[in-house]
């Protein structure tokens, strides 16, 4: 049997709620140690926002409605150690996470 959670009546008309779509093309991005920018396509049919990421990376835009190409930029990592962080995108009751891994500059 199917679920009827997304069906209702509005003004006597049978309606179906639209399913929330919130997904990214890549759920993990890898960066070299140098300052670098990569895109990741967000597919959405709802308004969404990005929880502030770690200070060593930026995301643009940080919110919107519908699908968009996210631009993710990392600062140079001269620590000699790899680092990782997450970008959390929320909208329509869903959360999508992009993991960002940046290699450290060899010492």
CSV table of N, CA and C in Angstrom, one decimal:
chain,number,residue,atom,x,y,z
A,1,UNK,N,0.8,-1.2,0.0
A,1,UNK,CA,0.0,0.0,0.0
A,1,UNK,C,0.9,1.2,0.0
A,2,UNK,N,0.4,2.3,-0.7
A,2,UNK,CA,1.2,3.5,-0.7
A,2,UNK,C,0.8,4.4,0.4
A,3,UNK,N,1.6,5.5,0.6
A,3,UNK,CA,1.3,6.5,1.6
A,3,UNK,C,0.5,7.6,1.0
A,4,UNK,N,-0.4,8.2,1.8
A,4,UNK,CA,-1.2,9.3,1.3
A,4,UNK,C,-0.9,10.6,2.0
A,5,UNK,N,0.3,10.7,2.6
A,5,UNK,CA,0.7,11.9,3.4
A,5,UNK,C,0.8,13.1,2.5
A,6,UNK,N,1.0,13.0,1.2
A,6,UNK,CA,1.2,14.2,0.4
A,6,UNK,C,-0.1,14.5,-0.4
A,7,UNK,N,-1.2,14.0,0.0
A,7,UNK,CA,-2.5,14.3,-0.7
A,7,UNK,C,-3.4,15.0,0.2
A,8,UNK,N,-4.1,16.0,-0.3
A,8,UNK,CA,-5.0,16.8,0.5
A,8,UNK,C,-6.1,17.5,-0.3
A,9,UNK,N,-6.9,18.2,0.3
A,9,UNK,CA,-8.0,19.0,-0.4
A,9,UNK,C,-7.8,20.5,-0.1
A,10,UNK,N,-7.8,21.2,-1.2
A,10,UNK,CA,-7.8,22.7,-1.1
A,10,UNK,C,-9.0,23.2,-1.9
A,11,UNK,N,-9.9,23.9,-1.2
A,11,UNK,CA,-11.1,24.4,-1.8
A,11,UNK,C,-11.9,23.3,-2.5
A,12,UNK,N,-12.0,22.1,-1.9
A,12,UNK,CA,-12.7,21.0,-2.5
A,12,UNK,C,-12.0,20.3,-3.6
A,13,UNK,N,-10.8,20.7,-3.9
A,13,UNK,CA,-10.0,20.1,-5.0
A,13,UNK,C,-8.9,19.2,-4.5
A,14,UNK,N,-8.9,18.0,-5.0
A,14,UNK,CA,-7.8,17.0,-4.5
A,14,UNK,C,-6.5,17.5,-5.0
A,15,UNK,N,-5.5,17.7,-4.1
A,15,UNK,CA,-4.2,18.2,-4.5
A,15,UNK,C,-3.1,17.2,-4.0
A,16,UNK,N,-2.0,17.3,-4.6
A,16,UNK,CA,-0.8,16.6,-4.1
A,16,UNK,C,0.3,17.5,-3.8
A,17,UNK,N,0.9,17.4,-2.6
A,17,UNK,CA,2.0,18.2,-2.2
A,17,UNK,C,3.2,17.8,-3.0
A,18,UNK,N,4.0,18.9,-3.4
A,18,UNK,CA,5.2,18.6,-4.1
A,18,UNK,C,6.3,18.1,-3.2
A,19,UNK,N,6.9,17.0,-3.6
A,19,UNK,CA,8.0,16.4,-2.9
A,19,UNK,C,9.2,17.4,-2.8
A,20,UNK,N,9.8,17.5,-1.6
A,20,UNK,CA,11.0,18.4,-1.5
A,20,UNK,C,12.2,17.8,-2.2
A,21,UNK,N,12.8,18.6,-3.0
A,21,UNK,CA,14.0,18.2,-3.7
A,21,UNK,C,15.2,19.1,-3.2
A,22,UNK,N,16.2,18.4,-2.7
A,22,UNK,CA,17.4,19.1,-2.2
A,22,UNK,C,18.5,18.2,-2.3
A,23,UNK,N,19.4,18.4,-3.2
A,23,UNK,CA,20.5,17.5,-3.4
A,23,UNK,C,21.7,18.2,-4.1
A,24,UNK,N,22.9,17.7,-4.0
A,24,UNK,CA,24.1,18.2,-4.6
A,24,UNK,C,24.7,17.2,-5.6
A,25,UNK,N,25.4,17.8,-6.6
A,25,UNK,CA,26.0,16.9,-7.5
A,25,UNK,C,27.1,16.1,-6.9
A,26,UNK,N,28.0,16.7,-6.1
A,26,UNK,CA,29.1,16.0,-5.4
A,26,UNK,C,28.9,16.2,-3.9
A,27,UNK,N,28.9,15.1,-3.1
A,27,UNK,CA,28.8,15.2,-1.7
A,27,UNK,C,30.2,15.2,-1.0
A,28,UNK,N,31.2,15.1,-1.8
A,28,UNK,CA,32.6,15.2,-1.2
A,28,UNK,C,33.4,16.0,-2.3
A,29,UNK,N,34.1,17.0,-1.9
A,29,UNK,CA,35.0,17.7,-2.8
A,29,UNK,C,36.4,17.7,-2.2
A,30,UNK,N,37.4,17.5,-3.1
A,30,UNK,CA,38.8,17.4,-2.7
A,30,UNK,C,39.6,18.6,-3.3
A,31,UNK,N,40.4,19.3,-2.5
A,31,UNK,CA,41.1,20.5,-2.9
A,31,UNK,C,42.6,20.3,-2.7
A,32,UNK,N,43.4,20.8,-3.5
A,32,UNK,CA,44.9,20.9,-3.3
A,32,UNK,C,45.2,21.8,-2.2
A,33,UNK,N,46.4,21.9,-1.7
A,33,UNK,CA,46.8,22.8,-0.6
A,33,UNK,C,46.6,24.3,-0.9
A,34,UNK,N,46.6,24.6,-2.2
A,34,UNK,CA,46.6,26.1,-2.5
A,34,UNK,C,45.2,26.6,-2.5
A,35,UNK,N,45.1,27.9,-2.5
A,35,UNK,CA,43.7,28.5,-2.6
A,35,UNK,C,43.1,28.1,-3.9
A,36,UNK,N,41.9,27.6,-3.8
A,36,UNK,CA,41.3,27.0,-5.0
A,36,UNK,C,39.8,27.2,-4.9
A,37,UNK,N,39.1,27.2,-6.1
A,37,UNK,CA,37.6,27.3,-6.1
A,37,UNK,C,37.1,26.2,-7.0
A,38,UNK,N,36.0,25.6,-6.5
A,38,UNK,CA,35.3,24.5,-7.3
A,38,UNK,C,33.8,24.8,-7.2
A,39,UNK,N,33.1,24.4,-8.3
A,39,UNK,CA,31.6,24.5,-8.2
A,39,UNK,C,31.0,23.2,-7.7
A,40,UNK,N,29.8,23.2,-7.2
A,40,UNK,CA,29.0,22.1,-6.9
A,40,UNK,C,27.6,22.5,-7.1
A,41,UNK,N,26.9,21.7,-8.0
A,41,UNK,CA,25.5,22.1,-8.4
A,41,UNK,C,24.5,21.6,-7.4
A,42,UNK,N,23.7,22.6,-6.9
A,42,UNK,CA,22.6,22.3,-5.9
A,42,UNK,C,21.3,22.2,-6.7
A,43,UNK,N,20.6,21.1,-6.6
A,43,UNK,CA,19.3,21.0,-7.2
A,43,UNK,C,18.3,21.1,-6.1
A,44,UNK,N,17.4,22.1,-6.2
A,44,UNK,CA,16.4,22.4,-5.2
A,44,UNK,C,15.1,22.9,-5.8
A,45,UNK,N,14.0,22.6,-5.1
A,45,UNK,CA,12.7,23.2,-5.5
A,45,UNK,C,12.1,23.9,-4.3
A,46,UNK,N,13.0,24.3,-3.3
A,46,UNK,CA,12.5,25.0,-2.1
A,46,UNK,C,13.6,26.1,-1.8
A,47,UNK,N,13.2,26.9,-0.9
A,47,UNK,CA,14.2,27.9,-0.3
A,47,UNK,C,15.2,27.1,0.5
A,48,UNK,N,16.4,27.5,0.5
A,48,UNK,CA,17.5,26.8,1.3
A,48,UNK,C,18.5,27.8,1.8
A,49,UNK,N,19.2,27.4,2.8
A,49,UNK,CA,20.3,28.2,3.4
A,49,UNK,C,21.4,27.4,3.8
A,50,UNK,N,22.6,28.0,3.9
A,50,UNK,CA,23.8,27.3,4.3
A,50,UNK,C,24.2,27.7,5.7
A,51,UNK,N,24.4,26.7,6.6
A,51,UNK,CA,24.9,27.0,7.9
A,51,UNK,C,26.4,27.4,7.7
A,52,UNK,N,26.8,28.4,8.5
A,52,UNK,CA,28.2,28.9,8.3
A,52,UNK,C,29.3,27.8,8.3
A,53,UNK,N,30.1,27.7,7.3
A,53,UNK,CA,31.1,26.7,7.2
A,53,UNK,C,32.3,27.1,8.0
A,54,UNK,N,33.3,26.2,8.1
A,54,UNK,CA,34.6,26.6,8.8
A,54,UNK,C,35.2,27.9,8.1
A,55,UNK,N,36.0,28.6,8.9
A,55,UNK,CA,36.5,29.9,8.5
A,55,UNK,C,37.5,29.8,7.3
A,56,UNK,N,38.0,28.6,7.0
A,56,UNK,CA,39.0,28.5,5.9
A,56,UNK,C,38.3,28.3,4.6
A,57,UNK,N,37.0,28.2,4.6
A,57,UNK,CA,36.3,28.1,3.3
A,57,UNK,C,35.1,29.0,3.2
A,58,UNK,N,34.8,29.3,2.0
A,58,UNK,CA,33.6,30.2,1.8
A,58,UNK,C,32.7,29.5,0.7
A,59,UNK,N,31.4,29.8,0.8
A,59,UNK,CA,30.4,29.3,-0.1
A,59,UNK,C,29.6,30.5,-0.6
A,60,UNK,N,29.3,30.5,-1.9
A,60,UNK,CA,28.5,31.6,-2.5
A,60,UNK,C,27.6,31.0,-3.5
A,61,UNK,N,26.3,31.3,-3.5
A,61,UNK,CA,25.6,32.1,-2.4
A,61,UNK,C,25.4,31.3,-1.2
A,62,UNK,N,25.0,32.0,-0.1
A,62,UNK,CA,24.7,31.2,1.2
A,62,UNK,C,23.2,31.0,1.4
A,63,UNK,N,22.4,31.3,0.4
A,63,UNK,CA,21.0,31.0,0.5
A,63,UNK,C,20.3,31.4,-0.8
A,64,UNK,N,19.1,30.9,-0.9
A,64,UNK,CA,18.3,31.2,-2.1
A,64,UNK,C,17.1,30.3,-2.3
A,65,UNK,N,16.5,30.3,-3.4
A,65,UNK,CA,15.4,29.5,-3.8
A,65,UNK,C,15.7,28.8,-5.1
A,66,UNK,N,15.5,27.5,-5.2
A,66,UNK,CA,15.7,26.8,-6.4
A,66,UNK,C,17.1,26.4,-6.6
A,67,UNK,N,17.4,25.8,-7.8
A,67,UNK,CA,18.7,25.3,-8.1
A,67,UNK,C,19.7,26.4,-8.4
A,68,UNK,N,21.0,26.1,-8.1
A,68,UNK,CA,22.0,27.0,-8.3
A,68,UNK,C,23.4,26.3,-8.3
A,69,UNK,N,24.4,27.0,-9.0
A,69,UNK,CA,25.7,26.5,-8.9
A,69,UNK,C,26.4,27.1,-7.7
A,70,UNK,N,26.8,26.3,-6.7
A,70,UNK,CA,27.5,26.8,-5.5
A,70,UNK,C,28.9,27.0,-5.9
A,71,UNK,N,29.5,28.1,-5.4
A,71,UNK,CA,31.0,28.3,-5.6
A,71,UNK,C,31.6,28.2,-4.3
A,72,UNK,N,32.5,27.2,-4.2
A,72,UNK,CA,33.2,26.8,-2.9
A,72,UNK,C,34.7,27.2,-3.1
A,73,UNK,N,35.2,28.0,-2.2
A,73,UNK,CA,36.6,28.4,-2.2
A,73,UNK,C,37.3,28.1,-0.9
A,74,UNK,N,38.5,27.6,-1.0
A,74,UNK,CA,39.3,27.3,0.2
A,74,UNK,C,40.5,28.2,0.2
A,75,UNK,N,40.9,28.5,1.4
A,75,UNK,CA,42.2,29.3,1.6
A,75,UNK,C,43.3,28.3,1.5
A,76,UNK,N,44.5,28.8,1.3
A,76,UNK,CA,45.7,27.9,1.3
A,76,UNK,C,45.9,27.2,2.6
A,77,UNK,N,46.3,26.0,2.5
A,77,UNK,CA,46.5,25.1,3.7
A,77,UNK,C,48.0,24.8,3.8
A,78,UNK,N,48.8,25.7,4.4
A,78,UNK,CA,50.2,25.5,4.5
A,78,UNK,C,50.6,24.8,5.8
A,79,UNK,N,49.7,24.2,6.5
A,79,UNK,CA,50.0,23.5,7.8
A,79,UNK,C,50.7,22.2,7.7
A,80,UNK,N,50.7,21.6,6.5
A,80,UNK,CA,51.4,20.3,6.4
A,80,UNK,C,50.4,19.2,6.7
A,81,UNK,N,49.2,19.5,7.2
A,81,UNK,CA,48.3,18.5,7.6
A,81,UNK,C,47.0,18.6,6.7
A,82,UNK,N,46.4,17.5,6.4
A,82,UNK,CA,45.1,17.6,5.7
A,82,UNK,C,44.0,18.2,6.6
A,83,UNK,N,43.0,18.8,6.1
A,83,UNK,CA,41.9,19.3,6.9
A,83,UNK,C,40.6,19.0,6.2
A,84,UNK,N,39.6,18.9,7.0
A,84,UNK,CA,38.3,18.7,6.4
A,84,UNK,C,37.2,19.5,7.2
A,85,UNK,N,36.1,19.7,6.5
A,85,UNK,CA,35.0,20.5,7.0
A,85,UNK,C,33.8,20.1,6.3
A,86,UNK,N,32.6,20.6,6.8
A,86,UNK,CA,31.4,20.3,6.2
A,86,UNK,C,30.6,21.6,5.8
A,87,UNK,N,29.8,21.5,4.8
A,87,UNK,CA,28.9,22.5,4.4
A,87,UNK,C,27.5,21.9,4.5
A,88,UNK,N,26.7,22.5,5.4
A,88,UNK,CA,25.3,21.9,5.6
A,88,UNK,C,24.3,22.9,5.0
A,89,UNK,N,23.5,22.3,4.1
A,89,UNK,CA,22.5,23.0,3.4
A,89,UNK,C,21.1,22.5,3.9
A,90,UNK,N,20.3,23.4,4.3
A,90,UNK,CA,19.0,23.0,4.8
A,90,UNK,C,17.9,23.7,4.0
A,91,UNK,N,16.8,23.0,3.8
A,91,UNK,CA,15.6,23.6,3.1
A,91,UNK,C,14.5,22.6,3.0
A,92,UNK,N,13.3,23.0,3.2
A,92,UNK,CA,12.1,22.1,3.1
A,92,UNK,C,12.1,20.9,4.0
A,93,UNK,N,12.7,21.1,5.2
A,93,UNK,CA,12.8,20.0,6.2
A,93,UNK,C,13.9,19.0,5.9
A,94,UNK,N,14.7,19.2,4.9
A,94,UNK,CA,15.8,18.3,4.6
A,94,UNK,C,17.2,19.0,4.8
A,95,UNK,N,18.2,18.2,5.0
A,95,UNK,CA,19.6,18.7,5.1
A,95,UNK,C,20.5,17.9,4.2
A,96,UNK,N,21.3,18.6,3.5
A,96,UNK,CA,22.3,18.0,2.6
A,96,UNK,C,23.7,18.4,3.1
A,97,UNK,N,24.6,17.5,3.1
A,97,UNK,CA,26.0,17.9,3.6
A,97,UNK,C,27.0,17.6,2.5
A,98,UNK,N,27.9,18.6,2.3
A,98,UNK,CA,29.0,18.5,1.4
A,98,UNK,C,30.3,18.4,2.3
A,99,UNK,N,31.0,17.4,2.2
A,99,UNK,CA,32.3,17.2,2.9
A,99,UNK,C,33.4,17.8,2.0
A,100,UNK,N,34.2,18.7,2.6
A,100,UNK,CA,35.3,19.3,1.9
A,100,UNK,C,36.6,18.8,2.6
A,101,UNK,N,37.5,18.3,1.7
A,101,UNK,CA,38.8,17.8,2.2
A,101,UNK,C,39.9,18.5,1.4
A,102,UNK,N,40.8,19.1,2.2
A,102,UNK,CA,41.9,19.9,1.6
A,102,UNK,C,43.2,19.3,2.1
A,103,UNK,N,44.1,19.0,1.1
A,103,UNK,CA,45.4,18.4,1.5
A,103,UNK,C,46.3,19.5,2.0
A,104,UNK,N,47.2,19.1,2.9
A,104,UNK,CA,48.1,20.1,3.5
A,104,UNK,C,49.4,20.2,2.6
A,105,UNK,N,50.0,21.3,2.6
A,105,UNK,CA,51.2,21.6,1.9
A,105,UNK,C,52.3,20.8,2.5
A,106,UNK,N,53.0,20.0,1.7
A,106,UNK,CA,54.1,19.2,2.3
A,106,UNK,C,55.2,20.0,3.0
A,107,UNK,N,55.6,19.6,4.1
A,107,UNK,CA,56.6,20.4,4.8
A,107,UNK,C,58.0,19.9,4.4
